[in-house]
mmCIF file of C-alpha atoms in Angstrom:
data_model
loop_
_atom_site.group_PDB
_atom_site.id
_atom_site.type_symbol
_atom_site.label_atom_id
_atom_site.label_comp_id
_atom_site.label_asym_id
_atom_site.label_seq_id
_atom_site.Cartn_x
_atom_site.Cartn_y
_atom_site.Cartn_z
ATOM 1 C CA UNK A 1 28.177 -16.854 -12.500
ATOM 2 C CA UNK A 2 26.280 -17.078 -16.231
ATOM 3 C CA UNK A 3 25.570 -20.557 -15.645
ATOM 4 C CA UNK A 4 22.804 -19.274 -13.065
ATOM 5 C CA UNK A 5 20.589 -16.488 -14.291
ATOM 6 C CA UNK A 6 17.915 -14.745 -12.632
ATOM 7 C CA UNK A 7 14.896 -13.133 -13.799
ATOM 8 C CA UNK A 8 14.230 -9.982 -13.096
ATOM 9 C CA UNK A 9 16.957 -8.126 -12.139
ATOM 10 C CA UNK A 10 15.438 -5.736 -10.341
ATOM 11 C CA UNK A 11 11.763 -5.602 -9.488
ATOM 12 C CA UNK A 12 9.327 -2.563 -7.580
ATOM 13 C CA UNK A 13 6.062 -3.786 -6.704
ATOM 14 C CA UNK A 14 2.973 -2.859 -4.215
ATOM 15 C CA UNK A 15 1.932 -4.460 -0.934
ATOM 16 C CA UNK A 16 -0.453 -7.293 -1.844
ATOM 17 C CA UNK A 17 0.813 -8.016 -5.024
ATOM 18 C CA UNK A 18 2.136 -11.522 -6.082
ATOM 19 C CA UNK A 19 5.359 -11.693 -7.358
ATOM 20 C CA UNK A 20 7.405 -14.513 -8.803
ATOM 21 C CA UNK A 21 11.128 -14.668 -9.418
ATOM 22 C CA UNK A 22 12.857 -17.182 -11.681
ATOM 23 C CA UNK A 23 16.196 -18.861 -11.845
ATOM 24 C CA UNK A 24 17.455 -21.350 -14.389
ATOM 25 C CA UNK A 25 20.765 -23.015 -14.512
ATOM 26 C CA UNK A 26 22.917 -24.501 -17.393
ATOM 27 C CA UNK A 27 25.252 -26.594 -14.668
ATOM 28 C CA UNK A 28 23.489 -29.624 -14.945
ATOM 29 C CA UNK A 29 23.141 -29.357 -10.909
ATOM 30 C CA UNK A 30 20.436 -31.450 -8.977
ATOM 31 C CA UNK A 31 20.453 -29.184 -6.102
ATOM 32 C CA UNK A 32 19.097 -25.418 -5.928
ATOM 33 C CA UNK A 33 18.103 -22.915 -3.331
ATOM 34 C CA UNK A 34 16.694 -19.507 -2.555
ATOM 35 C CA UNK A 35 18.035 -17.132 -0.463
ATOM 36 C CA UNK A 36 17.703 -13.521 0.888
ATOM 37 C CA UNK A 37 20.190 -11.093 1.576
ATOM 38 C CA UNK A 38 19.638 -7.952 4.079
ATOM 39 C CA UNK A 39 22.344 -5.354 4.977
ATOM 40 C CA UNK A 40 24.033 -6.509 8.253
ATOM 41 C CA UNK A 41 21.926 -9.959 8.353
ATOM 42 C CA UNK A 42 23.968 -12.049 5.692
ATOM 43 C CA UNK A 43 22.639 -14.876 3.566
ATOM 44 C CA UNK A 44 19.228 -16.514 4.785
ATOM 45 C CA UNK A 45 17.924 -19.468 3.569
ATOM 46 C CA UNK A 46 14.282 -19.548 2.216
ATOM 47 C CA UNK A 47 13.775 -22.525 0.744
ATOM 48 C CA UNK A 48 15.831 -25.465 -1.032
ATOM 49 C CA UNK A 49 15.413 -28.667 -3.406
ATOM 50 C CA UNK A 50 17.539 -31.355 -3.985
ATOM 51 C CA UNK A 51 15.538 -32.753 -6.956
ATOM 52 C CA UNK A 52 12.709 -31.936 -9.225
ATOM 53 C CA UNK A 53 10.281 -33.968 -6.478
ATOM 54 C CA UNK A 54 12.138 -32.754 -3.596
ATOM 55 C CA UNK A 55 11.099 -29.260 -1.892
ATOM 56 C CA UNK A 56 12.339 -28.386 1.827
ATOM 57 C CA UNK A 57 11.512 -25.380 3.844
ATOM 58 C CA UNK A 58 14.762 -22.949 5.315
ATOM 59 C CA UNK A 59 15.077 -20.779 8.151
ATOM 60 C CA UNK A 60 12.652 -18.494 7.056
ATOM 61 C CA UNK A 61 10.218 -19.643 4.262
ATOM 62 C CA UNK A 62 6.989 -17.897 5.847
ATOM 63 C CA UNK A 63 5.201 -15.734 3.102
ATOM 64 C CA UNK A 64 7.000 -17.473 0.349
ATOM 65 C CA UNK A 65 6.644 -20.688 -1.700
ATOM 66 C CA UNK A 66 8.659 -22.646 -4.703
ATOM 67 C CA UNK A 67 8.023 -24.559 -7.461
ATOM 68 C CA UNK A 68 10.823 -26.813 -9.005
ATOM 69 C CA UNK A 69 9.526 -27.001 -12.532
ATOM 70 C CA UNK A 70 12.507 -28.873 -13.924
ATOM 71 C CA UNK A 71 16.119 -29.851 -12.982
ATOM 72 C CA UNK A 72 17.133 -26.384 -14.360
ATOM 73 C CA UNK A 73 14.436 -23.972 -12.855
ATOM 74 C CA UNK A 74 13.627 -23.022 -9.379
ATOM 75 C CA UNK A 75 11.048 -20.339 -8.733
ATOM 76 C CA UNK A 76 10.256 -18.116 -5.962
ATOM 77 C CA UNK A 77 6.710 -16.525 -5.281
ATOM 78 C CA UNK A 78 5.268 -14.312 -2.931
ATOM 79 C CA UNK A 79 1.720 -14.738 -2.863
ATOM 80 C CA UNK A 80 1.099 -11.181 -1.211
ATOM 81 C CA UNK A 81 4.044 -9.159 -1.310
ATOM 82 C CA UNK A 82 5.092 -6.768 1.976
ATOM 83 C CA UNK A 83 7.430 -4.302 2.677
ATOM 84 C CA UNK A 84 9.628 -6.274 4.769
ATOM 85 C CA UNK A 85 10.267 -8.676 2.052
ATOM 86 C CA UNK A 86 12.153 -5.787 0.120
ATOM 87 C CA UNK A 87 15.742 -7.440 0.003
ATOM 88 C CA UNK A 88 17.911 -8.694 -2.568
ATOM 89 C CA UNK A 89 17.424 -12.673 -3.486
ATOM 90 C CA UNK A 90 19.750 -15.092 -4.625
ATOM 91 C CA UNK A 91 19.391 -18.311 -6.316
ATOM 92 C CA UNK A 92 22.406 -21.065 -5.785
ATOM 93 C CA UNK A 93 22.862 -24.439 -7.266
ATOM 94 C CA UNK A 94 25.235 -27.548 -6.162
ATOM 95 C CA UNK A 95 25.775 -30.561 -7.049
ATOM 96 C CA UNK A 96 27.190 -33.595 -4.516
ATOM 97 C CA UNK A 97 30.218 -35.088 -5.717
ATOM 98 C CA UNK A 98 31.409 -37.580 -2.904
ATOM 99 C CA UNK A 99 31.266 -35.528 0.391
ATOM 100 C CA UNK A 100 31.892 -32.337 -1.577
ATOM 101 C CA UNK A 101 28.830 -30.113 -2.357
ATOM 102 C CA UNK A 102 29.946 -26.479 -3.285
ATOM 103 C CA UNK A 103 27.275 -23.641 -3.955
ATOM 104 C CA UNK A 104 27.187 -21.496 -6.838
ATOM 105 C CA UNK A 105 24.879 -18.197 -7.308
ATOM 106 C CA UNK A 106 23.307 -15.970 -9.639
ATOM 107 C CA UNK A 107 23.701 -12.441 -9.602
ATOM 108 C CA UNK A 108 20.671 -11.747 -7.580
ATOM 109 C CA UNK A 109 17.331 -9.965 -7.701
ATOM 110 C CA UNK A 110 16.595 -6.704 -6.003
ATOM 111 C CA UNK A 111 13.169 -6.686 -4.707
ATOM 112 C CA UNK A 112 11.417 -3.485 -3.459
ATOM 113 C CA UNK A 113 8.275 -3.737 -2.023
ATOM 114 C CA UNK A 114 6.226 -0.502 -1.592
ATOM 115 C CA UNK B 1 21.621 -23.554 15.671
ATOM 116 C CA UNK B 2 24.930 -23.474 14.396
ATOM 117 C CA UNK B 3 26.655 -19.924 14.210
ATOM 118 C CA UNK B 4 29.153 -18.283 12.044
ATOM 119 C CA UNK B 5 30.662 -14.960 13.090
ATOM 120 C CA UNK B 6 32.677 -12.392 11.423
ATOM 121 C CA UNK B 7 33.491 -8.600 11.814
ATOM 122 C CA UNK B 8 31.314 -6.007 9.921
ATOM 123 C CA UNK B 9 34.038 -4.012 8.329
ATOM 124 C CA UNK B 10 37.801 -4.021 7.461
ATOM 125 C CA UNK B 11 39.736 -1.063 6.217
ATOM 126 C CA UNK B 12 42.999 -1.467 4.720
ATOM 127 C CA UNK B 13 45.436 0.655 2.455
ATOM 128 C CA UNK B 14 46.307 -0.490 -0.964
ATOM 129 C CA UNK B 15 49.185 -2.572 -1.047
ATOM 130 C CA UNK B 16 49.030 -3.644 2.405
ATOM 131 C CA UNK B 17 47.803 -7.330 3.291
ATOM 132 C CA UNK B 18 44.286 -7.935 4.750
ATOM 133 C CA UNK B 19 43.210 -10.310 7.011
ATOM 134 C CA UNK B 20 39.379 -11.210 7.365
ATOM 135 C CA UNK B 21 38.405 -13.488 10.297
ATOM 136 C CA UNK B 22 35.429 -15.668 11.012
ATOM 137 C CA UNK B 23 34.521 -18.074 13.936
ATOM 138 C CA UNK B 24 32.155 -21.176 13.842
ATOM 139 C CA UNK B 25 30.630 -23.479 16.433
ATOM 140 C CA UNK B 26 29.858 -26.218 14.621
ATOM 141 C CA UNK B 27 32.566 -29.289 15.740
ATOM 142 C CA UNK B 28 31.954 -31.160 12.943
ATOM 143 C CA UNK B 29 32.422 -28.711 10.090
ATOM 144 C CA UNK B 30 33.928 -30.679 7.238
ATOM 145 C CA UNK B 31 34.246 -27.845 4.486
ATOM 146 C CA UNK B 32 34.696 -24.107 5.001
ATOM 147 C CA UNK B 33 34.423 -21.449 2.575
ATOM 148 C CA UNK B 34 35.087 -17.955 1.361
ATOM 149 C CA UNK B 35 33.058 -16.283 -0.676
ATOM 150 C CA UNK B 36 33.386 -12.725 -2.566
ATOM 151 C CA UNK B 37 30.362 -10.457 -3.227
ATOM 152 C CA UNK B 38 31.364 -7.319 -5.281
ATOM 153 C CA UNK B 39 28.939 -4.383 -5.501
ATOM 154 C CA UNK B 40 25.801 -5.121 -7.699
ATOM 155 C CA UNK B 41 27.137 -9.176 -8.118
ATOM 156 C CA UNK B 42 26.440 -12.426 -6.651
ATOM 157 C CA UNK B 43 28.310 -14.715 -4.608
ATOM 158 C CA UNK B 44 31.682 -15.695 -6.040
ATOM 159 C CA UNK B 45 33.143 -18.651 -4.425
ATOM 160 C CA UNK B 46 37.013 -17.903 -3.761
ATOM 161 C CA UNK B 47 38.408 -20.348 -2.182
ATOM 162 C CA UNK B 48 37.683 -23.515 0.575
ATOM 163 C CA UNK B 49 39.529 -25.697 2.502
ATOM 164 C CA UNK B 50 38.756 -29.117 4.319
ATOM 165 C CA UNK B 51 38.701 -29.666 7.774
ATOM 166 C CA UNK B 52 41.826 -31.849 7.839
ATOM 167 C CA UNK B 53 43.751 -29.041 6.419
ATOM 168 C CA UNK B 54 45.596 -26.152 8.304
ATOM 169 C CA UNK B 55 46.541 -24.024 5.232
ATOM 170 C CA UNK B 56 45.863 -23.499 1.546
ATOM 171 C CA UNK B 57 46.987 -21.075 -0.400
ATOM 172 C CA UNK B 58 46.308 -19.961 -4.139
ATOM 173 C CA UNK B 59 48.208 -16.871 -5.404
ATOM 174 C CA UNK B 60 47.149 -13.990 -3.202
ATOM 175 C CA UNK B 61 45.141 -15.558 -1.243
ATOM 176 C CA UNK B 62 45.933 -17.432 2.038
ATOM 177 C CA UNK B 63 43.189 -19.401 4.250
ATOM 178 C CA UNK B 64 44.402 -20.679 7.494
ATOM 179 C CA UNK B 65 42.596 -22.873 9.751
ATOM 180 C CA UNK B 66 42.608 -23.449 13.268
ATOM 181 C CA UNK B 67 40.031 -26.377 14.048
ATOM 182 C CA UNK B 68 41.203 -26.414 17.717
ATOM 183 C CA UNK B 69 39.721 -22.818 18.425
ATOM 184 C CA UNK B 70 37.100 -22.887 15.404
ATOM 185 C CA UNK B 71 39.106 -20.102 13.753
ATOM 186 C CA UNK B 72 39.262 -19.444 10.033
ATOM 187 C CA UNK B 73 41.160 -16.571 8.263
ATOM 188 C CA UNK B 74 41.799 -15.230 4.590
ATOM 189 C CA UNK B 75 44.659 -13.029 3.981
ATOM 190 C CA UNK B 76 44.704 -11.223 1.001
ATOM 191 C CA UNK B 77 48.226 -10.101 0.340
ATOM 192 C CA UNK B 78 49.066 -6.719 -1.832
ATOM 193 C CA UNK B 79 45.554 -5.355 -1.186
ATOM 194 C CA UNK B 80 44.243 -3.968 -4.404
ATOM 195 C CA UNK B 81 40.787 -1.371 -4.895
ATOM 196 C CA UNK B 82 39.494 -4.388 -7.109
ATOM 197 C CA UNK B 83 39.420 -6.432 -3.979
ATOM 198 C CA UNK B 84 36.991 -3.951 -2.293
ATOM 199 C CA UNK B 85 33.689 -6.277 -1.645
ATOM 200 C CA UNK B 86 31.825 -8.302 0.740
ATOM 201 C CA UNK B 87 33.678 -11.552 1.728
ATOM 202 C CA UNK B 88 31.607 -14.209 3.366
ATOM 203 C CA UNK B 89 32.780 -17.149 5.518
ATOM 204 C CA UNK B 90 30.584 -20.175 5.262
ATOM 205 C CA UNK B 91 31.082 -23.410 7.048
ATOM 206 C CA UNK B 92 29.433 -26.981 6.138
ATOM 207 C CA UNK B 93 29.074 -29.896 8.835
ATOM 208 C CA UNK B 94 29.573 -33.294 7.725
ATOM 209 C CA UNK B 95 26.232 -34.286 8.369
ATOM 210 C CA UNK B 96 24.681 -31.687 6.295
ATOM 211 C CA UNK B 97 24.698 -30.353 2.569
ATOM 212 C CA UNK B 98 23.400 -26.799 3.537
ATOM 213 C CA UNK B 99 26.238 -24.512 4.639
ATOM 214 C CA UNK B 100 25.801 -21.596 7.285
ATOM 215 C CA UNK B 101 27.038 -18.153 6.374
ATOM 216 C CA UNK B 102 28.430 -15.400 8.133
ATOM 217 C CA UNK B 103 26.993 -11.839 7.892
ATOM 218 C CA UNK B 104 29.956 -10.750 5.630
ATOM 219 C CA UNK B 105 33.041 -8.526 6.220
ATOM 220 C CA UNK B 106 32.842 -5.366 3.947
ATOM 221 C CA UNK B 107 36.480 -4.535 2.850
ATOM 222 C CA UNK B 108 37.277 -1.066 2.040
ATOM 223 C CA UNK B 109 40.349 -0.623 0.201
ATOM 224 C CA UNK B 110 41.929 2.971 0.198
ATOM 225 C CA UNK B 111 44.476 4.603 -1.527
#
């Protein structure tokens, strides 16, 4: 979905390096999420934010941190990358409307940690 | 925690119907979703169904929900090679705005 963009799309880095993945959205959604995808494991939630002042840990937040710089921007940092953080990372957004709250995903960032 | 289960692979012949199945454990699920992920791309919402519905049809896609058995299925009629992708089932309970995703089913369509 072009309304949710992620940069970079691909990144190769070395163990111990600090990495930042960025997500921007033009959908005007309040809620933003970071997931990682590993083959056979599906999507696992890392962090999520329901508005600019709200940050919440997901099921696998260890080794990651996030920053919600604005409504439209949500970045994910790996302070000291390790090889088992090699994965496909997705940003998603959503907006609560009544009881409905559907997520829309970015194209993903493929991260390789050597 | 709550769980969503899908088989990992499904292989069908072009022109046949595909049925992708999903089971979930959260009895309070209110919305159930199907997403499609094509190679090198993010997840694209295909369709969703509210828990008070049994069926939803959208062109070649039919979603069936058996709430008693906590079973959701996605049927793709006249499957084409362009339907080859990973299909994710997801559910969201009434008390949470965070969906739980299955591991995804890789649909392989061969001539």
